[in-house]
PDB file of C-alpha atoms in Angstrom:
ATOM      1  CA  MET A   1      -0.038  -0.040  -0.142  1.00 86.00           C
ATOM      2  CA  ARG A   2       0.999   3.618  -0.480  1.00 85.00           C
ATOM      3  CA  ILE A   3       1.196   5.860   2.590  1.00 85.00           C
ATOM      4  CA  ARG A   4       1.731   9.555   2.886  1.00 84.00           C
ATOM      5  CA  LEU A   5       3.816  10.410   5.880  1.00 85.00           C
ATOM      6  CA  LYS A   6       4.705  13.760   7.567  1.00 85.00           C
ATOM      7  CA  LYS A   7       8.471  14.636   7.811  1.00 82.00           C
ATOM      8  CA  PRO A   8       9.644  14.921  11.441  1.00 82.00           C
ATOM      9  CA  ASN A   9       9.673  18.518  12.600  1.00 79.00           C
ATOM     10  CA  GLU A  10       8.550  19.842   9.240  1.00 80.00           C
ATOM     11  CA  ASP A  11       5.174  20.748   7.822  1.00 81.00           C
ATOM     12  CA  GLN A  12       5.792  18.738   4.724  1.00 85.00           C
ATOM     13  CA  TYR A  13       4.687  15.237   3.649  1.00 87.00           C
ATOM     14  CA  PHE A  14       6.207  12.393   1.310  1.00 85.00           C
ATOM     15  CA  TRP A  15       4.943   9.270  -0.204  1.00 85.00           C
ATOM     16  CA  THR A  16       6.145   5.859   0.826  1.00 89.00           C
ATOM     17  CA  LEU A  17       5.414   2.224  -0.307  1.00 88.00           C
ATOM     18  CA  PHE A  18       4.642  -0.194   2.396  1.00 89.00           C
ATOM     19  CA  GLN A  19       5.448  -3.730   1.632  1.00 89.00           C
ATOM     20  CA  TYR A  20       4.455  -6.411   4.137  1.00 88.00           C
ATOM     21  CA  LYS A  21       3.516  -9.980   4.907  1.00 90.00           C
ATOM     22  CA  TYR A  22       1.920 -11.844   7.686  1.00 89.00           C
ATOM     23  CA  ILE A  23       3.669 -14.231   9.864  1.00 89.00           C
ATOM     24  CA  TRP A  24       1.314 -16.993  10.856  1.00 89.00           C
ATOM     25  CA  GLU A  25       1.302 -19.276  13.888  1.00 87.00           C
ATOM     26  CA  GLY A  26      -1.075 -22.035  13.057  1.00 85.00           C
ATOM     27  CA  ASP A  27      -4.397 -20.388  11.869  1.00 86.00           C
ATOM     28  CA  GLU A  28      -3.695 -16.991  13.427  1.00 87.00           C
ATOM     29  CA  PRO A  29      -1.528 -14.136  12.223  1.00 86.00           C
ATOM     30  CA  ALA A  30       1.186 -13.611  14.812  1.00 88.00           C
ATOM     31  CA  PHE A  31       2.756 -10.423  13.603  1.00 88.00           C
ATOM     32  CA  ILE A  32       3.613  -8.550  10.367  1.00 88.00           C
ATOM     33  CA  ILE A  33       7.011  -8.005   8.902  1.00 90.00           C
ATOM     34  CA  GLY A  34       7.683  -5.431   6.169  1.00 89.00           C
ATOM     35  CA  LYS A  35       9.577  -2.303   4.950  1.00 89.00           C
ATOM     36  CA  LEU A  36       8.876   1.331   3.960  1.00 86.00           C
ATOM     37  CA  ILE A  37      10.357   2.690   0.729  1.00 86.00           C
ATOM     38  CA  ASN A  38      10.523   6.291  -0.115  1.00 89.00           C
ATOM     39  CA  ILE A  39       8.731   6.789  -3.437  1.00 81.00           C
ATOM     40  CA  ASP A  40       8.117  10.410  -3.243  1.00 83.00           C
ATOM     41  CA  GLU A  41      10.172  11.351  -6.520  1.00 83.00           C
ATOM     42  CA  GLN A  42       8.350   8.641  -8.408  1.00 74.00           C
ATOM     43  CA  GLN A  43       5.034   9.805  -7.129  1.00 74.00           C
ATOM     44  CA  GLN A  44       5.742  13.362  -8.170  1.00 77.00           C
ATOM     45  CA  ARG A  45       6.938  12.310 -11.602  1.00 76.00           C
ATOM     46  CA  GLU A  46       3.631  10.322 -12.087  1.00 70.00           C
ATOM     47  CA  HIS A  47       1.547  13.343 -10.836  1.00 68.00           C
ATOM     48  CA  LYS A  48       3.383  15.729 -13.389  1.00 65.00           C
ATOM     49  CA  LEU A  49       2.620  13.252 -16.201  1.00 58.00           C
ATOM     50  CA  ILE A  50      -1.025  13.100 -15.253  1.00 60.00           C
ATOM     51  CA  GLU A  51      -1.266  16.825 -15.047  1.00 63.00           C
ATOM     52  CA  LYS A  52       0.555  17.184 -18.493  1.00 62.00           C
ATOM     53  CA  ALA A  53      -2.102  14.942 -19.975  1.00 62.00           C
ATOM     54  CA  ARG A  54      -4.966  16.876 -18.422  1.00 69.00           C
ATOM     55  CA  LEU A  55      -3.899  20.474 -18.645  1.00 81.00           C
ATOM     56  CA  ASP A  56      -3.287  22.907 -21.503  1.00 86.00           C
ATOM     57  CA  SER A  57       0.496  23.716 -21.493  1.00 82.00           C
ATOM     58  CA  ALA A  58       0.014  27.348 -22.493  1.00 86.00           C
ATOM     59  CA  THR A  59      -2.508  28.230 -19.716  1.00 90.00           C
ATOM     60  CA  GLY A  60      -2.401  25.606 -17.025  1.00 87.00           C
ATOM     61  CA  LEU A  61      -6.236  25.091 -17.488  1.00 92.00           C
ATOM     62  CA  LEU A  62      -8.044  21.915 -18.415  1.00 91.00           C
ATOM     63  CA  LYS A  63      -7.824  20.609 -21.909  1.00 90.00           C
ATOM     64  CA  LYS A  64     -10.817  20.282 -24.085  1.00 85.00           C
ATOM     65  CA  SER A  65     -10.641  16.543 -23.700  1.00 82.00           C
ATOM     66  CA  GLU A  66     -11.003  16.772 -19.875  1.00 86.00           C
ATOM     67  CA  LEU A  67     -13.656  19.431 -19.745  1.00 88.00           C
ATOM     68  CA  LYS A  68     -16.641  17.417 -20.674  1.00 86.00           C
ATOM     69  CA  GLU A  69     -15.724  14.516 -18.435  1.00 87.00           C
ATOM     70  CA  THR A  70     -15.068  16.858 -15.563  1.00 90.00           C
ATOM     71  CA  LEU A  71     -18.240  18.758 -15.936  1.00 90.00           C
ATOM     72  CA  SER A  72     -20.412  15.641 -16.367  1.00 88.00           C
ATOM     73  CA  LYS A  73     -19.187  14.408 -13.051  1.00 90.00           C
ATOM     74  CA  MET A  74     -19.877  17.803 -11.445  1.00 93.00           C
ATOM     75  CA  LEU A  75     -23.456  17.879 -12.885  1.00 92.00           C
ATOM     76  CA  GLU A  76     -24.072  14.616 -11.033  1.00 91.00           C
ATOM     77  CA  LYS A  77     -23.544  16.110  -7.591  1.00 91.00           C
ATOM     78  CA  GLU A  78     -24.337  19.928  -8.022  1.00 92.00           C
ATOM     79  CA  SER A  79     -27.813  21.305  -7.822  1.00 93.00           C
ATOM     80  CA  ALA A  80     -26.983  24.647  -9.477  1.00 95.00           C
ATOM     81  CA  GLY A  81     -24.244  26.418 -11.492  1.00 96.00           C
ATOM     82  CA  PHE A  82     -23.438  28.618 -14.412  1.00 96.00           C
ATOM     83  CA  PHE A  83     -21.871  27.229 -17.616  1.00 97.00           C
ATOM     84  CA  LEU A  84     -19.877  29.955 -19.512  1.00 97.00           C
ATOM     85  CA  LEU A  85     -18.212  30.160 -22.859  1.00 97.00           C
ATOM     86  CA  ILE A  86     -15.786  32.915 -23.385  1.00 97.00           C
ATOM     87  CA  ASP A  87     -14.226  34.035 -26.713  1.00 95.00           C
ATOM     88  CA  ILE A  88     -11.557  36.653 -27.390  1.00 96.00           C
ATOM     89  CA  ASP A  89     -13.009  39.422 -29.636  1.00 95.00           C
ATOM     90  CA  ASP A  90     -11.130  39.717 -33.013  1.00 93.00           C
ATOM     91  CA  PHE A  91      -8.427  37.188 -32.059  1.00 93.00           C
ATOM     92  CA  LYS A  92      -7.543  36.546 -35.676  1.00 92.00           C
ATOM     93  CA  ASN A  93      -6.882  40.169 -36.276  1.00 92.00           C
ATOM     94  CA  ILE A  94      -4.605  40.275 -33.231  1.00 90.00           C
ATOM     95  CA  ASN A  95      -2.598  37.344 -34.646  1.00 88.00           C
ATOM     96  CA  ASP A  96      -2.584  38.868 -38.184  1.00 89.00           C
ATOM     97  CA  THR A  97      -1.650  42.468 -37.366  1.00 88.00           C
ATOM     98  CA  MET A  98       0.491  41.952 -34.127  1.00 87.00           C
ATOM     99  CA  GLY A  99       1.832  38.475 -34.558  1.00 87.00           C
ATOM    100  CA  HIS A 100       1.235  35.113 -32.667  1.00 87.00           C
ATOM    101  CA  ALA A 101       3.361  36.245 -29.762  1.00 88.00           C
ATOM    102  CA  ALA A 102       0.622  38.840 -29.231  1.00 88.00           C
ATOM    103  CA  GLY A 103      -2.050  36.239 -29.577  1.00 89.00           C
ATOM    104  CA  ASP A 104      -0.280  34.162 -26.808  1.00 90.00           C
ATOM    105  CA  VAL A 105      -0.183  37.114 -24.526  1.00 89.00           C
ATOM    106  CA  ALA A 106      -3.895  37.613 -25.038  1.00 91.00           C
ATOM    107  CA  ILE A 107      -4.571  33.968 -24.294  1.00 92.00           C
ATOM    108  CA  LYS A 108      -2.495  34.031 -21.156  1.00 91.00           C
ATOM    109  CA  ASN A 109      -4.114  37.214 -19.951  1.00 91.00           C
ATOM    110  CA  LEU A 110      -7.629  35.754 -20.302  1.00 93.00           C
ATOM    111  CA  ALA A 111      -6.586  32.475 -18.571  1.00 94.00           C
ATOM    112  CA  ASP A 112      -5.071  34.451 -15.608  1.00 92.00           C
ATOM    113  CA  ALA A 113      -8.267  36.534 -15.196  1.00 94.00           C
ATOM    114  CA  LEU A 114     -10.456  33.518 -15.152  1.00 95.00           C
ATOM    115  CA  LYS A 115      -8.086  31.926 -12.518  1.00 94.00           C
ATOM    116  CA  LYS A 116      -8.389  34.995 -10.300  1.00 94.00           C
ATOM    117  CA  GLU A 117     -12.185  35.289 -10.533  1.00 95.00           C
ATOM    118  CA  PHE A 118     -13.115  31.718 -10.207  1.00 96.00           C
ATOM    119  CA  ARG A 119     -12.400  28.982  -7.556  1.00 93.00           C
ATOM    120  CA  LYS A 120     -10.309  25.835  -7.673  1.00 87.00           C
ATOM    121  CA  ALA A 121     -13.697  23.917  -7.103  1.00 90.00           C
ATOM    122  CA  ASP A 122     -14.907  25.335 -10.469  1.00 94.00           C
ATOM    123  CA  ALA A 123     -14.054  23.722 -13.851  1.00 94.00           C
ATOM    124  CA  ILE A 124     -11.948  26.206 -15.863  1.00 95.00           C
ATOM    125  CA  GLY A 125     -10.551  25.177 -19.298  1.00 93.00           C
ATOM    126  CA  ARG A 126      -9.362  26.187 -22.640  1.00 93.00           C
ATOM    127  CA  PHE A 127     -11.827  24.793 -25.085  1.00 87.00           C
ATOM    128  CA  GLY A 128      -9.689  25.604 -28.188  1.00 84.00           C
ATOM    129  CA  GLY A 129      -7.791  28.405 -29.693  1.00 88.00           C
ATOM    130  CA  ASP A 130      -9.091  31.568 -28.092  1.00 93.00           C
ATOM    131  CA  GLU A 131     -12.331  30.002 -26.661  1.00 94.00           C
ATOM    132  CA  PHE A 132     -12.502  29.232 -22.842  1.00 96.00           C
ATOM    133  CA  MET A 133     -15.118  27.436 -20.774  1.00 95.00           C
ATOM    134  CA  VAL A 134     -16.075  27.619 -17.036  1.00 96.00           C
ATOM    135  CA  PHE A 135     -18.512  25.941 -14.952  1.00 96.00           C
ATOM    136  CA  ALA A 136     -19.087  27.823 -11.806  1.00 96.00           C
ATOM    137  CA  ALA A 137     -20.294  25.034  -9.373  1.00 94.00           C
ATOM    138  CA  GLY A 138     -23.095  25.885  -6.999  1.00 93.00           C
ATOM    139  CA  MET A 139     -23.626  29.394  -8.240  1.00 93.00           C
ATOM    140  CA  ASP A 140     -27.107  30.780  -9.037  1.00 91.00           C
ATOM    141  CA  ASP A 141     -26.590  34.475  -8.250  1.00 93.00           C
ATOM    142  CA  ARG A 142     -26.633  36.261 -11.580  1.00 92.00           C
ATOM    143  CA  GLU A 143     -25.505  39.635  -9.862  1.00 93.00           C
ATOM    144  CA  LYS A 144     -22.587  37.909  -8.520  1.00 94.00           C
ATOM    145  CA  MET A 145     -21.592  36.465 -11.867  1.00 94.00           C
ATOM    146  CA  GLU A 146     -22.010  40.021 -13.432  1.00 93.00           C
ATOM    147  CA  ARG A 147     -19.636  41.412 -10.742  1.00 94.00           C
ATOM    148  CA  LYS A 148     -17.042  38.725 -11.749  1.00 94.00           C
ATOM    149  CA  PHE A 149     -17.167  39.814 -15.316  1.00 93.00           C
ATOM    150  CA  GLU A 150     -16.969  43.438 -14.447  1.00 93.00           C
ATOM    151  CA  ASN A 151     -13.578  42.385 -12.805  1.00 94.00           C
ATOM    152  CA  ILE A 152     -12.610  40.417 -15.812  1.00 94.00           C
ATOM    153  CA  PHE A 153     -13.335  43.196 -18.263  1.00 93.00           C
ATOM    154  CA  ALA A 154     -11.385  45.738 -16.165  1.00 91.00           C
ATOM    155  CA  HIS A 155      -8.391  43.193 -16.049  1.00 89.00           C
ATOM    156  CA  LEU A 156      -8.354  42.672 -19.816  1.00 91.00           C
ATOM    157  CA  SER A 157      -8.779  46.291 -20.703  1.00 88.00           C
ATOM    158  CA  ALA A 158      -5.738  47.170 -18.612  1.00 84.00           C
ATOM    159  CA  GLY A 159      -3.524  45.061 -20.860  1.00 74.00           C
ATOM    160  CA  THR A 160      -0.490  42.973 -19.734  1.00 60.00           C
ATOM    161  CA  GLY A 161       2.968  41.980 -20.806  1.00 55.00           C
ATOM    162  CA  GLU A 162       5.522  44.030 -22.632  1.00 55.00           C
ATOM    163  CA  GLN A 163       3.135  45.063 -25.397  1.00 57.00           C
ATOM    164  CA  GLN A 164       0.576  46.183 -22.722  1.00 67.00           C
ATOM    165  CA  LEU A 165      -2.097  44.434 -24.908  1.00 79.00           C
ATOM    166  CA  PRO A 166      -5.737  45.255 -24.007  1.00 86.00           C
ATOM    167  CA  ILE A 167      -8.260  42.799 -25.273  1.00 91.00           C
ATOM    168  CA  THR A 168     -12.104  42.358 -25.118  1.00 94.00           C
ATOM    169  CA  VAL A 169     -14.134  39.262 -24.822  1.00 95.00           C
ATOM    170  CA  SER A 170     -17.676  38.090 -25.482  1.00 96.00           C
ATOM    171  CA  ALA A 171     -19.260  35.468 -23.141  1.00 96.00           C
ATOM    172  CA  GLY A 172     -22.368  33.488 -23.098  1.00 96.00           C
ATOM    173  CA  VAL A 173     -23.877  32.042 -19.872  1.00 96.00           C
ATOM    174  CA  ALA A 174     -26.349  29.160 -19.345  1.00 96.00           C
ATOM    175  CA  GLY A 175     -27.790  28.353 -15.940  1.00 95.00           C
ATOM    176  CA  TYR A 176     -27.920  24.792 -14.610  1.00 95.00           C
ATOM    177  CA  PRO A 177     -30.404  23.312 -14.500  1.00 94.00           C
ATOM    178  CA  LYS A 178     -32.667  26.155 -15.808  1.00 93.00           C
ATOM    179  CA  ASP A 179     -31.068  26.340 -19.261  1.00 94.00           C
ATOM    180  CA  GLY A 180     -29.957  22.669 -19.486  1.00 94.00           C
ATOM    181  CA  LYS A 181     -29.390  19.562 -17.438  1.00 93.00           C
ATOM    182  CA  THR A 182     -26.693  18.046 -19.645  1.00 93.00           C
ATOM    183  CA  TYR A 183     -23.299  19.247 -20.923  1.00 92.00           C
ATOM    184  CA  GLU A 184     -24.683  19.215 -24.503  1.00 93.00           C
ATOM    185  CA  GLU A 185     -27.763  21.376 -23.567  1.00 95.00           C
ATOM    186  CA  LEU A 186     -25.668  23.812 -21.487  1.00 95.00           C
ATOM    187  CA  PHE A 187     -23.085  24.095 -24.245  1.00 95.00           C
ATOM    188  CA  GLN A 188     -25.654  24.817 -26.865  1.00 95.00           C
ATOM    189  CA  ASN A 189     -27.335  27.538 -24.990  1.00 96.00           C
ATOM    190  CA  ALA A 190     -24.177  29.113 -23.701  1.00 96.00           C
ATOM    191  CA  ASP A 191     -22.850  29.041 -27.223  1.00 95.00           C
ATOM    192  CA  ALA A 192     -25.915  30.681 -28.650  1.00 95.00           C
ATOM    193  CA  ALA A 193     -25.688  33.445 -25.954  1.00 95.00           C
ATOM    194  CA  MET A 194     -22.006  34.028 -26.744  1.00 95.00           C
ATOM    195  CA  TYR A 195     -22.750  34.592 -30.351  1.00 93.00           C
ATOM    196  CA  GLU A 196     -25.594  36.975 -29.414  1.00 94.00           C
ATOM    197  CA  ALA A 197     -22.991  38.936 -27.475  1.00 94.00           C
ATOM    198  CA  LYS A 198     -20.898  39.103 -30.678  1.00 94.00           C
ATOM    199  CA  ARG A 199     -23.932  40.163 -32.698  1.00 93.00           C
ATOM    200  CA  ARG A 200     -24.639  43.028 -30.181  1.00 93.00           C
ATOM    201  CA  GLY A 201     -21.166  44.486 -30.561  1.00 93.00           C
ATOM    202  CA  LYS A 202     -18.929  42.214 -28.532  1.00 93.00           C
ATOM    203  CA  ASN A 203     -17.119  43.125 -25.273  1.00 93.00           C
ATOM    204  CA  GLN A 204     -20.067  41.921 -23.174  1.00 94.00           C
ATOM    205  CA  ILE A 205     -21.729  38.980 -21.469  1.00 94.00           C
ATOM    206  CA  VAL A 206     -25.252  37.698 -22.387  1.00 95.00           C
ATOM    207  CA  PHE A 207     -27.259  35.185 -20.476  1.00 95.00           C
ATOM    208  CA  ALA A 208     -29.253  32.555 -22.221  1.00 94.00           C
ATOM    209  CA  GLY A 209     -32.625  33.826 -23.146  1.00 80.00           C
ATOM    210  CA  TRP A 210     -31.315  37.130 -24.467  1.00 61.00           C
ATOM    211  CA  SER A 211     -31.531  38.971 -21.197  1.00 52.00           C
ATOM    212  CA  ASP A 212     -29.884  42.326 -20.682  1.00 54.00           C
ATOM    213  CA  GLU A 213     -26.094  42.103 -21.179  1.00 52.00           C
ATOM    214  CA  ILE A 214     -23.273  43.422 -19.050  1.00 54.00           C
ATOM    215  CA  GLN A 215     -20.884  45.412 -21.117  1.00 58.00           C
ATOM    216  CA  GLY A 216     -17.227  46.247 -20.700  1.00 60.00           C
ATOM    217  CA  GLU A 217     -15.831  49.740 -21.039  1.00 59.00           C
ATOM    218  CA  GLU A 218     -14.769  50.786 -24.528  1.00 53.00           C
TER     219      GLU A 218
END
């Protein structure tokens, strides 16, 4: 068995492998003999490989392949939540006019903003290219979500990196279970809301059902 032990006089833990066997006297086990092996480095290597397979290397967020599985498990235990799709406005134009390095800065900036506003308990991932997805578990307060995006808009408009590149995003939000009870239903409604945000002029968040949007500053 694998056992996690605390280092003496330190607030750190390490992994060990405990190998043992019973020594029997007749039909009863008399005692156990075994040994502990420090496998902490091996365990850390395995953890890094798992994380590499699950996480997007550019942002540290969940990969597309992990998002659906993670969200599907969350929906089994959550009673409420918001499903969001977020897309960088005019991303192709950023790449074409400023170069792919600028595009990379924009992607990292948005990823950092999402990490700052949402919790570790939420599912945050890069869905592909310049599109991101979030499931805010347990959240059903629309005003709170609006405040989060006011912060995100402010963070993005300030710019980051050597180029001080300001960007805007469009976001669509679907509420669980109101706007969908499955990944597919939530995605469809959030995607439609996101494209409605694009149609309305970008740089804003739209909730499923075409309710009033929250718009970032120009």
